[in-house]
Coordinates of C-alpha atoms in Angstrom, one line a residue:
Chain A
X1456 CA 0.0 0.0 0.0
X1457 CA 1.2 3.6 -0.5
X1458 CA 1.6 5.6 2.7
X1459 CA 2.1 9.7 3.6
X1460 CA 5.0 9.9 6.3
X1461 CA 5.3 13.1 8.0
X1462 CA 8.2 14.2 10.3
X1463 CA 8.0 17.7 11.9
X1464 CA 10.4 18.9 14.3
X1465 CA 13.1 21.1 15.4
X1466 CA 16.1 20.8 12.8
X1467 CA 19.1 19.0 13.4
X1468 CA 21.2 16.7 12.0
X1469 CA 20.7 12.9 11.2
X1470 CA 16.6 13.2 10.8
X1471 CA 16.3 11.8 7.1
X1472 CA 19.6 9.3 7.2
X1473 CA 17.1 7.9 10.3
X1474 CA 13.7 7.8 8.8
X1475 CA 15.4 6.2 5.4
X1476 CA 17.8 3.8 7.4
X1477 CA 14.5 2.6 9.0
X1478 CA 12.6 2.2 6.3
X1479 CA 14.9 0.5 4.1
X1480 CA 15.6 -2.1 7.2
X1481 CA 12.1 -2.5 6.7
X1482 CA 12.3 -3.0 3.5
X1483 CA 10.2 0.3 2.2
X1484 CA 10.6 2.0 -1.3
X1485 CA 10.4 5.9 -1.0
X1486 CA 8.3 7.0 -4.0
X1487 CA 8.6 10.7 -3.4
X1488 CA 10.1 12.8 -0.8
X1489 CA 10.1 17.0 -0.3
X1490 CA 11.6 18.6 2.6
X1491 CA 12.0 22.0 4.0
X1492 CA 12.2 24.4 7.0
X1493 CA 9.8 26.5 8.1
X1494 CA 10.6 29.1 10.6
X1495 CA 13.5 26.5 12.2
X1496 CA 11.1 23.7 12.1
X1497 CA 12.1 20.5 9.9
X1498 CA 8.9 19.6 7.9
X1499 CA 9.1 16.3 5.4
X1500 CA 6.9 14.4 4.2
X1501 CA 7.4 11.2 2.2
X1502 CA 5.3 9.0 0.3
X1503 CA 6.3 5.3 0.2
X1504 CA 5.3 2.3 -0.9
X1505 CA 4.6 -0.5 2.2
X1506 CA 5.4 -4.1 0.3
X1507 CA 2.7 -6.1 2.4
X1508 CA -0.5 -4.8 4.0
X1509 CA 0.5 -7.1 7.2
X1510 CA 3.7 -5.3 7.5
X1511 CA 2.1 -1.9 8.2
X1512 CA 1.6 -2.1 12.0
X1513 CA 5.2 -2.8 12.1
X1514 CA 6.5 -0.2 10.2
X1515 CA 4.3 2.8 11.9
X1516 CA 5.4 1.6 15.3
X1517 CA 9.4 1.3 14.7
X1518 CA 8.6 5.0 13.5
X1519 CA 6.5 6.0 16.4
X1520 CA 9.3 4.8 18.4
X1521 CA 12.0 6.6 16.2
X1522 CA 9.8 9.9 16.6
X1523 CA 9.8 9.6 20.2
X1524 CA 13.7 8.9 20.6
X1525 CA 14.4 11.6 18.5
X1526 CA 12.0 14.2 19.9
X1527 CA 9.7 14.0 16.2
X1528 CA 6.4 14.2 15.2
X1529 CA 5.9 11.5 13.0
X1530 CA 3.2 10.5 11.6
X1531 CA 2.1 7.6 8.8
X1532 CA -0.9 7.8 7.4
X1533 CA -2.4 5.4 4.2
X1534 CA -1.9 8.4 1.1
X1535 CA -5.9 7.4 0.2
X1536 CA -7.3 10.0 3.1
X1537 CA -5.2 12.7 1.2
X1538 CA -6.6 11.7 -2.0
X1539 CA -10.0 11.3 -0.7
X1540 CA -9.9 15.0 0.7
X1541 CA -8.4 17.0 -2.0
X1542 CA -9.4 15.3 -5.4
X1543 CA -12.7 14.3 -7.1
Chain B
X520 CA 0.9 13.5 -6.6
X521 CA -0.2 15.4 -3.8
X522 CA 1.3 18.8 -2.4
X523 CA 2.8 19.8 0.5
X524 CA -0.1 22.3 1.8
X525 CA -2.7 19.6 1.2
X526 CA -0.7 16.7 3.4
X527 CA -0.7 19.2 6.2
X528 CA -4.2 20.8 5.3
X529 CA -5.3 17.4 6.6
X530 CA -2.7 17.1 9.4
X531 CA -4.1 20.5 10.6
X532 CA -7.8 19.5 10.6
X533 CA -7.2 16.6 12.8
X534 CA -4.4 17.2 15.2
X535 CA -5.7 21.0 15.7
X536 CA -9.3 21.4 14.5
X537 CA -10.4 17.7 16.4
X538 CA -11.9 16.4 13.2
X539 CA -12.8 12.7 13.5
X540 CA -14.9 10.1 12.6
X541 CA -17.7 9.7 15.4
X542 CA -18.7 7.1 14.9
X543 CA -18.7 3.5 12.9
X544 CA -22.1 2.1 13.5
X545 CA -23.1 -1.2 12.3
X546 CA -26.8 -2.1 12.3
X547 CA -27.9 -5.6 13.2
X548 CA -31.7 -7.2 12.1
X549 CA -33.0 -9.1 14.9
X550 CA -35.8 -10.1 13.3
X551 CA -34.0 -13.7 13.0
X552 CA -34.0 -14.5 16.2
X553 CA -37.6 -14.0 16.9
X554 CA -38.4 -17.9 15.7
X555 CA -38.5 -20.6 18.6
X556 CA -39.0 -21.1 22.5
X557 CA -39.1 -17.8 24.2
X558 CA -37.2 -18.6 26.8
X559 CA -34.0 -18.7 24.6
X560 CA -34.6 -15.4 22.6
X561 CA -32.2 -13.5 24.8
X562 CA -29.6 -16.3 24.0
X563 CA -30.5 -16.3 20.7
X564 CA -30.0 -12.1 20.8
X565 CA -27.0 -12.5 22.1
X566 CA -25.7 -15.0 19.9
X567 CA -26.6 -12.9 16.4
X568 CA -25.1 -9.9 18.0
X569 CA -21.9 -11.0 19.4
X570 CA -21.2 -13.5 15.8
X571 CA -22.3 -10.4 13.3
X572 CA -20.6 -7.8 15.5
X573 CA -17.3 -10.1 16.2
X574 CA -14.7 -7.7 14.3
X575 CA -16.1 -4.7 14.6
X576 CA -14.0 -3.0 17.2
X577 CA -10.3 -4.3 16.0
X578 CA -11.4 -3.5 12.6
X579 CA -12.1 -0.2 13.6
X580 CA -8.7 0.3 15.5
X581 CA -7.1 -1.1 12.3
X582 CA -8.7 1.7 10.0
X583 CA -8.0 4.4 12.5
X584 CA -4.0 3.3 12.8
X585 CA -3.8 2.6 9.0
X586 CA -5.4 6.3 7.9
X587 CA -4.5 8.4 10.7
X588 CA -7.6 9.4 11.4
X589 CA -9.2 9.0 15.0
X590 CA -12.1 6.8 15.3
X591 CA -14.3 7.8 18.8
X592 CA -16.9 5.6 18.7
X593 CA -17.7 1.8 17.6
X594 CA -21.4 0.9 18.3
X595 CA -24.3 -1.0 17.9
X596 CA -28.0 -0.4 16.5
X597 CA -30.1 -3.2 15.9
X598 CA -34.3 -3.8 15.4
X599 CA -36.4 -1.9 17.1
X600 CA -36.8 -4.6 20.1
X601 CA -40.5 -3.7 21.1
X602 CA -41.1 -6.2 17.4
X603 CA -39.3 -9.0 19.0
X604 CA -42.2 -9.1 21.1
X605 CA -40.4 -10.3 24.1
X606 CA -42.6 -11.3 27.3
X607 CA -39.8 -9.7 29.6
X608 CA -38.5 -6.4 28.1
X609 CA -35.9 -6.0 30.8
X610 CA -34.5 -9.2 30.5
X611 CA -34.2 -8.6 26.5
X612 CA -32.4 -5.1 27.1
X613 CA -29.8 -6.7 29.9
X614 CA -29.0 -9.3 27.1
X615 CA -28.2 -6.6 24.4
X616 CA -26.6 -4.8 27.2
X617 CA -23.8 -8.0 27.7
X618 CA -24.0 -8.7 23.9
X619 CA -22.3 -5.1 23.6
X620 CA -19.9 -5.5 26.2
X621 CA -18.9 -8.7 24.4
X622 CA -17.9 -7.0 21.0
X623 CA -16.5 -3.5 23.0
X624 CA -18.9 -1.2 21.6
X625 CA -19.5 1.9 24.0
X626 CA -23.1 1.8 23.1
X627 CA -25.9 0.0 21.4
X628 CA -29.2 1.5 20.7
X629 CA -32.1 0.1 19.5
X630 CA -34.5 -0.4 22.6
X631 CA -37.2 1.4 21.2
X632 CA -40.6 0.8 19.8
X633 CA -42.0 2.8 17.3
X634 CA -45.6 3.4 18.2
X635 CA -46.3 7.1 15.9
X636 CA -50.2 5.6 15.2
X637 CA -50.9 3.4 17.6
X638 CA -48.9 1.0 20.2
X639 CA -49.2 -3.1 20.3
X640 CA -49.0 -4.6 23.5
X641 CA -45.6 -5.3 23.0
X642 CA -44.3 -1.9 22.3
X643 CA -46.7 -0.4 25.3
X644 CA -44.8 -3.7 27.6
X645 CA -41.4 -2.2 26.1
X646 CA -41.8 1.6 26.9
X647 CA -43.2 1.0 30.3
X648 CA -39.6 -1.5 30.9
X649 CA -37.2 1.5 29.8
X650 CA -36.7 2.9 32.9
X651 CA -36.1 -0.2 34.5
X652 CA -33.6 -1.1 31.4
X653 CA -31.9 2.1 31.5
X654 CA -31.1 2.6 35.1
X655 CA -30.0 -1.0 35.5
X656 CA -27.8 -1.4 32.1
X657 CA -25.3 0.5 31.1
X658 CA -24.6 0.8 27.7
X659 CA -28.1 0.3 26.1
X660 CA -29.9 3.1 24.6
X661 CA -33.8 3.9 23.8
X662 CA -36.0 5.4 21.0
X663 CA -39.6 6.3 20.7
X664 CA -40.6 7.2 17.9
X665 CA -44.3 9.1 18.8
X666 CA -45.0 10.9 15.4
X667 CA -45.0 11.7 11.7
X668 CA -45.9 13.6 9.1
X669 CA -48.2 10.7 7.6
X670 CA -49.2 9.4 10.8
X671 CA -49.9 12.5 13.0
X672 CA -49.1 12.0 16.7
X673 CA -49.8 9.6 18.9
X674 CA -50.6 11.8 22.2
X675 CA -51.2 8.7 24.4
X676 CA -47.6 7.6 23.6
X677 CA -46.5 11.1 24.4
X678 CA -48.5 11.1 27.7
X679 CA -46.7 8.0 28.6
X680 CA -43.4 9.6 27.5
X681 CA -43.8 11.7 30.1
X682 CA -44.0 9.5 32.4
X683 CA -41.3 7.7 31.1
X684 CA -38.8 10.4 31.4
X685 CA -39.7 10.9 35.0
X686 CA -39.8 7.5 36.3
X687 CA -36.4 6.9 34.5
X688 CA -34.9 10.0 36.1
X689 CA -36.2 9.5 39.7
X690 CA -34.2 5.7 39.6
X691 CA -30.9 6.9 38.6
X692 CA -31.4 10.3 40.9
X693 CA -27.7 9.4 42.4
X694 CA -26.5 10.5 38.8
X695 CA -28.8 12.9 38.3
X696 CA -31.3 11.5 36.1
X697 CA -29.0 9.8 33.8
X698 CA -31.3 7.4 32.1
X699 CA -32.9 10.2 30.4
X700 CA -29.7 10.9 28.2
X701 CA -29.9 7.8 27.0
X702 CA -33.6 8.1 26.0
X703 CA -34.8 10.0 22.9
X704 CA -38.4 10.8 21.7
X705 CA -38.7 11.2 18.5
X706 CA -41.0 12.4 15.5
X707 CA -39.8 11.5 11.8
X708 CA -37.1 8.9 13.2
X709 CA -34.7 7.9 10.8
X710 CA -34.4 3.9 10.3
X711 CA -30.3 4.7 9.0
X712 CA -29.1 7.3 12.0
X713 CA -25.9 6.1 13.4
X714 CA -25.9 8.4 16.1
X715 CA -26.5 8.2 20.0
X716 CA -28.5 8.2 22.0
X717 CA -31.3 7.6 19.1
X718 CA -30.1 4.7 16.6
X719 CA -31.6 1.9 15.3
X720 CA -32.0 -0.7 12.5
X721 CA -35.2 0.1 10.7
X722 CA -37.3 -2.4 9.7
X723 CA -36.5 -1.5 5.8
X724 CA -32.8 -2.4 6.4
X725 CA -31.1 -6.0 5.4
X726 CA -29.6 -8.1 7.6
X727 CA -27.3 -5.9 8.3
X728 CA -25.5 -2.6 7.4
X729 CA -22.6 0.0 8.1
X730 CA -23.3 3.4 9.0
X731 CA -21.0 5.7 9.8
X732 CA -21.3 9.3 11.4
X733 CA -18.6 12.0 10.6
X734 CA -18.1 15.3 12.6
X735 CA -16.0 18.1 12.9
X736 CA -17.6 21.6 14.2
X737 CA -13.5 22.5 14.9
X738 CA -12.9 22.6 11.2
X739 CA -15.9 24.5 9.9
X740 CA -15.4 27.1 12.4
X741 CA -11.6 27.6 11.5
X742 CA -12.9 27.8 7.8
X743 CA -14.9 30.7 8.9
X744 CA -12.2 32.4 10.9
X745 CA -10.2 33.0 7.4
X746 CA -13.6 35.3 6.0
X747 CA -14.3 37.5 8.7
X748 CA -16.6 40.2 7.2
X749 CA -17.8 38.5 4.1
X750 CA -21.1 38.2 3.0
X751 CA -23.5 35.3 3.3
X752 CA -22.3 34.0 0.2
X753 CA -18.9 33.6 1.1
X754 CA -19.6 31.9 3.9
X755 CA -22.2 29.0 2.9
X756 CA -19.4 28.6 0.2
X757 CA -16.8 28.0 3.0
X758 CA -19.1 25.4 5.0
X759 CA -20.0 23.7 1.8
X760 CA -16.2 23.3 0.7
X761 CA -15.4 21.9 4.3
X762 CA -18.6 19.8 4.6
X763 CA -16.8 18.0 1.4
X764 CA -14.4 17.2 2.5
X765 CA -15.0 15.6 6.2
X766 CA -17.3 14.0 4.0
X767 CA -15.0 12.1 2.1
X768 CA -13.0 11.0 5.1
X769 CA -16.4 9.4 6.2
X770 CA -17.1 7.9 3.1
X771 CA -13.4 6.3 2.8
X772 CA -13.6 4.7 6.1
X773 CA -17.5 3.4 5.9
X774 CA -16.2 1.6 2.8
X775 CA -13.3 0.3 4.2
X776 CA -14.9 -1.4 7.1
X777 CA -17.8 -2.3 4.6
X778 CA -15.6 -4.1 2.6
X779 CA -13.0 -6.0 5.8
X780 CA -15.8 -6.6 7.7
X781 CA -18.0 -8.0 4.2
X782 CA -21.2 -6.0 5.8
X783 CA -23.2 -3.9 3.2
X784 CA -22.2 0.1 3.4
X785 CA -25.7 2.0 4.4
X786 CA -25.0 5.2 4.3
X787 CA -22.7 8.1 6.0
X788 CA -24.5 10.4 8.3
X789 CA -22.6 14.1 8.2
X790 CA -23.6 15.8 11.2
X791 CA -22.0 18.4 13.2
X792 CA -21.7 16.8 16.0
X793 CA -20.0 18.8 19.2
X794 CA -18.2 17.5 21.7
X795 CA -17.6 19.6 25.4
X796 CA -14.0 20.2 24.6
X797 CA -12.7 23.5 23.7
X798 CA -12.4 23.9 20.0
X799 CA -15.2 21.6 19.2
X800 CA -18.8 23.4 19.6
X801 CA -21.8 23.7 16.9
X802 CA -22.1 26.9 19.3
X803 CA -19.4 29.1 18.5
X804 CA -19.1 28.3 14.4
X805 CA -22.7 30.3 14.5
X806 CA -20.4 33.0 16.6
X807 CA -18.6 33.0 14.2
X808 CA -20.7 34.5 12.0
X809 CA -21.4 37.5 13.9
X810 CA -23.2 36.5 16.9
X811 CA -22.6 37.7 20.3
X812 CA -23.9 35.0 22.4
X813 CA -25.7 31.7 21.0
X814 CA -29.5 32.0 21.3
X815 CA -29.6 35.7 20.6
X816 CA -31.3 37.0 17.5
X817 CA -29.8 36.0 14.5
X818 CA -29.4 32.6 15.6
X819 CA -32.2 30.5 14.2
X820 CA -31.1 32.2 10.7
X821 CA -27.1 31.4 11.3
X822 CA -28.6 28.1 12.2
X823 CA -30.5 27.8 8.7
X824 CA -27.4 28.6 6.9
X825 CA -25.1 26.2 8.6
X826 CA -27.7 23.1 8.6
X827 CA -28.5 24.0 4.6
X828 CA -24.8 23.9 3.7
X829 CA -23.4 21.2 5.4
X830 CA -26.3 19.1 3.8
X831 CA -25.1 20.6 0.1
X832 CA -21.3 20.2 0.6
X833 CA -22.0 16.6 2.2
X834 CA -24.2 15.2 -0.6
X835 CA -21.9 14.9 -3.5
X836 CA -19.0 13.8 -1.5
X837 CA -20.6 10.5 -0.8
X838 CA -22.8 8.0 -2.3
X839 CA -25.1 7.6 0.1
X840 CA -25.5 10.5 2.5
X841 CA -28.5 9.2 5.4
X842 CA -29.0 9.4 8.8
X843 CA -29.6 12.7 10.4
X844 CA -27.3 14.9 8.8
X845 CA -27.0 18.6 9.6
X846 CA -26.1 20.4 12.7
X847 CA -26.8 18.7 15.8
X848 CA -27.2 21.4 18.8
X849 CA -26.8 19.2 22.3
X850 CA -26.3 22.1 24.9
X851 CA -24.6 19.7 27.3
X852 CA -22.1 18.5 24.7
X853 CA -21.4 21.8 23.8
X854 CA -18.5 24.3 25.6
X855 CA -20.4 27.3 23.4
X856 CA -24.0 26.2 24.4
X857 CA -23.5 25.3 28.2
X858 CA -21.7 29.1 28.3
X859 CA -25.0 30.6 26.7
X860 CA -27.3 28.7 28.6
X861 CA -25.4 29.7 31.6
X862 CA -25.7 33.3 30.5
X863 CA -29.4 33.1 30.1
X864 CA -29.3 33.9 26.3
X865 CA -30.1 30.3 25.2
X866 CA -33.5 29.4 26.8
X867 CA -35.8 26.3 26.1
X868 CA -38.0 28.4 24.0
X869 CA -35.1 29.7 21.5
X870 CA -33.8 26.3 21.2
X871 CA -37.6 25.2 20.2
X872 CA -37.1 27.6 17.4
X873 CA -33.8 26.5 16.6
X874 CA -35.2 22.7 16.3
X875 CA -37.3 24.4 13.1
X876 CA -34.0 24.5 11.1
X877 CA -31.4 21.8 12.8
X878 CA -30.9 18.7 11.9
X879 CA -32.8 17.1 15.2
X880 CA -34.4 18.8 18.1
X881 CA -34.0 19.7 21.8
X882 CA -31.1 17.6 22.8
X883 CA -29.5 17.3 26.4
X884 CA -31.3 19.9 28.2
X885 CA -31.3 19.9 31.9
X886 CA -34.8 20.8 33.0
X887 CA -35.8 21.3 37.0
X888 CA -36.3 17.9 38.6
X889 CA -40.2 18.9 40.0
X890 CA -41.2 19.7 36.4
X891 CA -44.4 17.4 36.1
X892 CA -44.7 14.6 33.7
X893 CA -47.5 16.9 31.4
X894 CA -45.3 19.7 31.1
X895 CA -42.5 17.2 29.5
X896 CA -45.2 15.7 27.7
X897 CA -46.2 19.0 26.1
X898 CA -42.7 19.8 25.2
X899 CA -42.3 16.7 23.6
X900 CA -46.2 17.0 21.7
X901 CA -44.3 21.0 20.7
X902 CA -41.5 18.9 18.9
X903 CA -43.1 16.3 17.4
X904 CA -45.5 18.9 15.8
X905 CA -42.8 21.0 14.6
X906 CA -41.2 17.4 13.3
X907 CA -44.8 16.4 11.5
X908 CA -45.8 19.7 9.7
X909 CA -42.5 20.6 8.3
X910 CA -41.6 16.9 7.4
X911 CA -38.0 16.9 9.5
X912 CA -36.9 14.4 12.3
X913 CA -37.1 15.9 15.6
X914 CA -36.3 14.6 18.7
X915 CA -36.4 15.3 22.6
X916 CA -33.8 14.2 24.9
X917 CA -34.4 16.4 28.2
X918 CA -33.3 15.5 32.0
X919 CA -35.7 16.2 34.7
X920 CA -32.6 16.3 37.3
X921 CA -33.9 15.2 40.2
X922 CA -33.7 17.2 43.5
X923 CA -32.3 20.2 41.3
X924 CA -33.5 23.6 40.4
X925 CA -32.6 26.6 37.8
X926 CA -29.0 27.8 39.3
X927 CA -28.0 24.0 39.2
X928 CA -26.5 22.4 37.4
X929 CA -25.6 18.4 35.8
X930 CA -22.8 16.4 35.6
X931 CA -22.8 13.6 33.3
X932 CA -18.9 13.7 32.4
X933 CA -17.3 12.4 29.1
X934 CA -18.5 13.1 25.9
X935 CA -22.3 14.2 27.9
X936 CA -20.4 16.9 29.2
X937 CA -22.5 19.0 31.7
X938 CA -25.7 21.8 31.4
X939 CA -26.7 24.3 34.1
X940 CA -30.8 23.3 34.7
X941 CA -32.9 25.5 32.2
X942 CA -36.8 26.9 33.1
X943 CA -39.3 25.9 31.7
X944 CA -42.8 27.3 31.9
X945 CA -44.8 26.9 35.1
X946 CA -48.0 26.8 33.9
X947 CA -50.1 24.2 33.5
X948 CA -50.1 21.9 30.1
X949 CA -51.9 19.3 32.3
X950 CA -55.8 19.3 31.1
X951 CA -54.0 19.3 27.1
X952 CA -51.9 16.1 27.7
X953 CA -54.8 14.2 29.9
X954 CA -56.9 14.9 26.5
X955 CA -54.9 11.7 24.5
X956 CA -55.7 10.2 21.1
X957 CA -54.6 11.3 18.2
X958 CA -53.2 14.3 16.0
X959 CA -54.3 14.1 12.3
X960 CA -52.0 14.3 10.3
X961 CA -51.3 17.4 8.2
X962 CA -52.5 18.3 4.6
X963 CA -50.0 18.9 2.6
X964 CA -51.7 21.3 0.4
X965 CA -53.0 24.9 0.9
X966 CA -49.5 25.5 2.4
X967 CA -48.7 29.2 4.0

């Protein structure tokens, strides 16, 4: 399935090398990825594509976890409430 | 592929503007059950409830983790039970009260009768056993349906009502009446709502069905904060856009959990539905338009407008829209309603007017615990007529707290929230709701 991840957080170093290290432990392909800063926070949002269905619950956790070590709001969210919202 | 600004459009509405789903509400026929001994039709309740309802919850959980978006409620409706024609009505409603436990659901509704011409024995057996039911469950909840526009109204129904709402109050006075929030009288009822405290599985529905309810009062009220000052136009355009959308979260996840749970989609239901929170209130979006205080002039008119355009932006954004849909104006679940009726500038007889143009009726109002049974009769015979002559559900849910007074107030906690106790009119309605029988119904020609 394809999936939004959005990290938001103060900048530093390391935040992407992390989110991508994860994911390709995990084994996730990043489709599409745009990052920038607004007023000194780190905003990025990803789309990827999750392999199997099953392996979703394990992937949003690790990066639950990773947001939480790292002081990041990360979020994953299935990319069809996005497309639901803001196409016909 | 998308953009940036709508990713976080999204993000915004649900981390700051509270939008959700309500509610995922799947609808159960009992009528199955009805064949055999009597003495196993609570098992046999129990049985279809708990097997059709197995997955409901986790399934639920799923969707919300998978699509980010939060989930509040997971419930229940099912046949109104007064047709199962069950010899002990108590004993039925305990059963659907353990059946929900079972499956998780924080509530099932669906003890209800719908009696709008004339009542069986069975549905007379049923309304006399809701107080019992109520004050001795905890997660059941009941309907009457006492009127419609084809029908009329049934005024010995609503007599009985009355006495109904008082008897349930006076046995759970510890909590101050809190049966009667789980009670609703309606005219008009709806067979597809699946909202609280009034839901249940009409008798035109299958076997089964998925209704789901989406709100979001937060995000229509930001919408209007970003055209201060425009004219009318602007701002029906603005709900109308924003009504879309939160439709089209609704109508993604009633599919999905259609589809994983193999139960037929019914329809989504897009109320604005307030919670007590700050940031969530029906209340202060009509503020928002101008208004100093909730229930002063203007407001049955800002009321109009918000009810009319949810409804427009709503319908094309799902297949089926059903249910109640429109702005739902509970002053207890409302931060902006309990502050106006504290004020004194929401009263029972503005919200009557209000009812005229919402989605339902007068919902959650604290009234003073020696208000006789007549006098919440005749309130309930005021909204029903309002319901049958302009062809619109209405609905009374009112709590006679008992040993309370105007300067009171109720606490029912949670989403319930809390109300300060409203007057109501001292004189007598008494020799009017002794009367009984039956209102015509209305012509429907010759209208003015």
């Amino acid at each position: 399935m394809k999936a939004v991840i959005t990290v938001l957080g103060k900048d530093r170093t390391g935040i992407i090398a992390a989110v991508s290290n994860l994911l390709y432990q995990n084994g996730v392909n990043i489709l599409d990825i745009t990052q920038t800063i607004l007023s000194d926070m780190f905003t990025m949002i990803m789309l990827v594509e999750i392999g199997q269905d099953s392996e979703y619950n394990v992937v949003r956790e690790a990066l639950l976890d990773l947001g939480q070590e790292m002081s990041l709001e990360i979020r994953v969210q299935r990319s069809d409430i996005f497309d639901a919202m803001h196409r016909i | 592929m998308l953009n940036a600004s709508e990713i976080l459009q999204t993000l915004r509405m649900i981390d700051q503007n509270k939008l959700d789903v309500r509610t995922i509400t799947m609808g159960i026929n009992l009528m199955p059950c009805v064949p055999g001994p009597e003495e196993g039709l609570c098992d046999r309740v129990y049985d279809r409830i708990t097997a059709q309802a197995e997955k409901l919850v986790p399934t639920g959980e799923q969707i919300e983790r998978e699509f980010g978006i939060p989930i509040v409620n997971k419930r229940i409706s099912v046949t109104p039970a007064a047709l199962l024609g069950a010899r002990d009505p108590v004993a039925l409603g305990r059963a659907l009260d353990r059946a929900a436990k079972a499956v998780g659901v924080n509530f099932l509704g669906g003890f209800s009768a719908l009696v709008h011409k004339a009542m069986t024995r069975a549905d007379e057996a049923l309304i006399r056993a809701i107080p019992e039911t109520l004050a001795t469950t905890d997660v059941v909840c009941s309907s009457v349906n006492v009127g419609t526009t084809k029908a009329g109204i049934n005024m010995d129904a609503v007599r009985l009502m009355g006495e109904v709402i008082k008897d349930a109050a006076a046995r759970t006075a510890d909590q101050d009446g809190f049966a009667c929030a789980k009670l609703v009288v309606f005219a008009n009822a709806v067979e597809d709502n699946p909202f609280m405290a009034g839901a249940f599985h009409g008798v035109g529905e299958g076997d089964a069905a998925i209704n789901v309810g989406v709100s979001g009062p937060g995000v229509v009220k930001a919408a209007l904060e970003e055209c201060r000052g425009e004219p009318f136009d602007v701002v029906a355009e603005t709900i109308k856009r924003t009504a879309f959308k939160i439709t089209r979260v609704g109508q993604l996840v009633a599919r999905e959990a259609s589809r994983r749970l193999d139960v037929p989609f019914g329809i989504v239901d897009l109320s604005l539905a307030p919670t007590p929170t700050m940031g969530d209130s029906v209340a202060h979006i009509l503020e928002e338009m101008g208004l100093e205080v909730t229930g002063t002039h203007g407001t049955t008119a800002a009321l109009a407008l918000l009810n009319d355009a949810v409804k427009k932006g709503g319908v094309m954004a799902s297949s089926h829209v059903g249910g109640l849909s429109g702005a739902f104006i509970p002053v207890s679940e409302d931060i902006g309603m309990i502050e106006a009726a504290n004020r004194g500038t929401l009263t029972l007889d503005k919200l009557e007017a209000m009812t005229c143009v919402c989605s339902v009726g007068l919902d959650m109002i604290a009234i003073p615990g020696d208000t006789p049974a007549e006098t919440i009769s005749a309130i309930i015979a005021d909204e029903a007529a309002i319901g049958m002559i302009n062809q619109k559900t209405t609905a009374v849910r009112i709590i006679p707290a008992p040993g309370k007074t105007v300067g009171d107030s109720v606490v029912f906690g949670g989403l319930l929230g809390e109300a300060p106790i409203i007057p109501v009119h001292k004189e007598s309605s008494r020799d009017f709701i002794a009367r009984g029988g039956r209102i015509p119904a209305p012509i429907h020609s010759l209208r003015n």
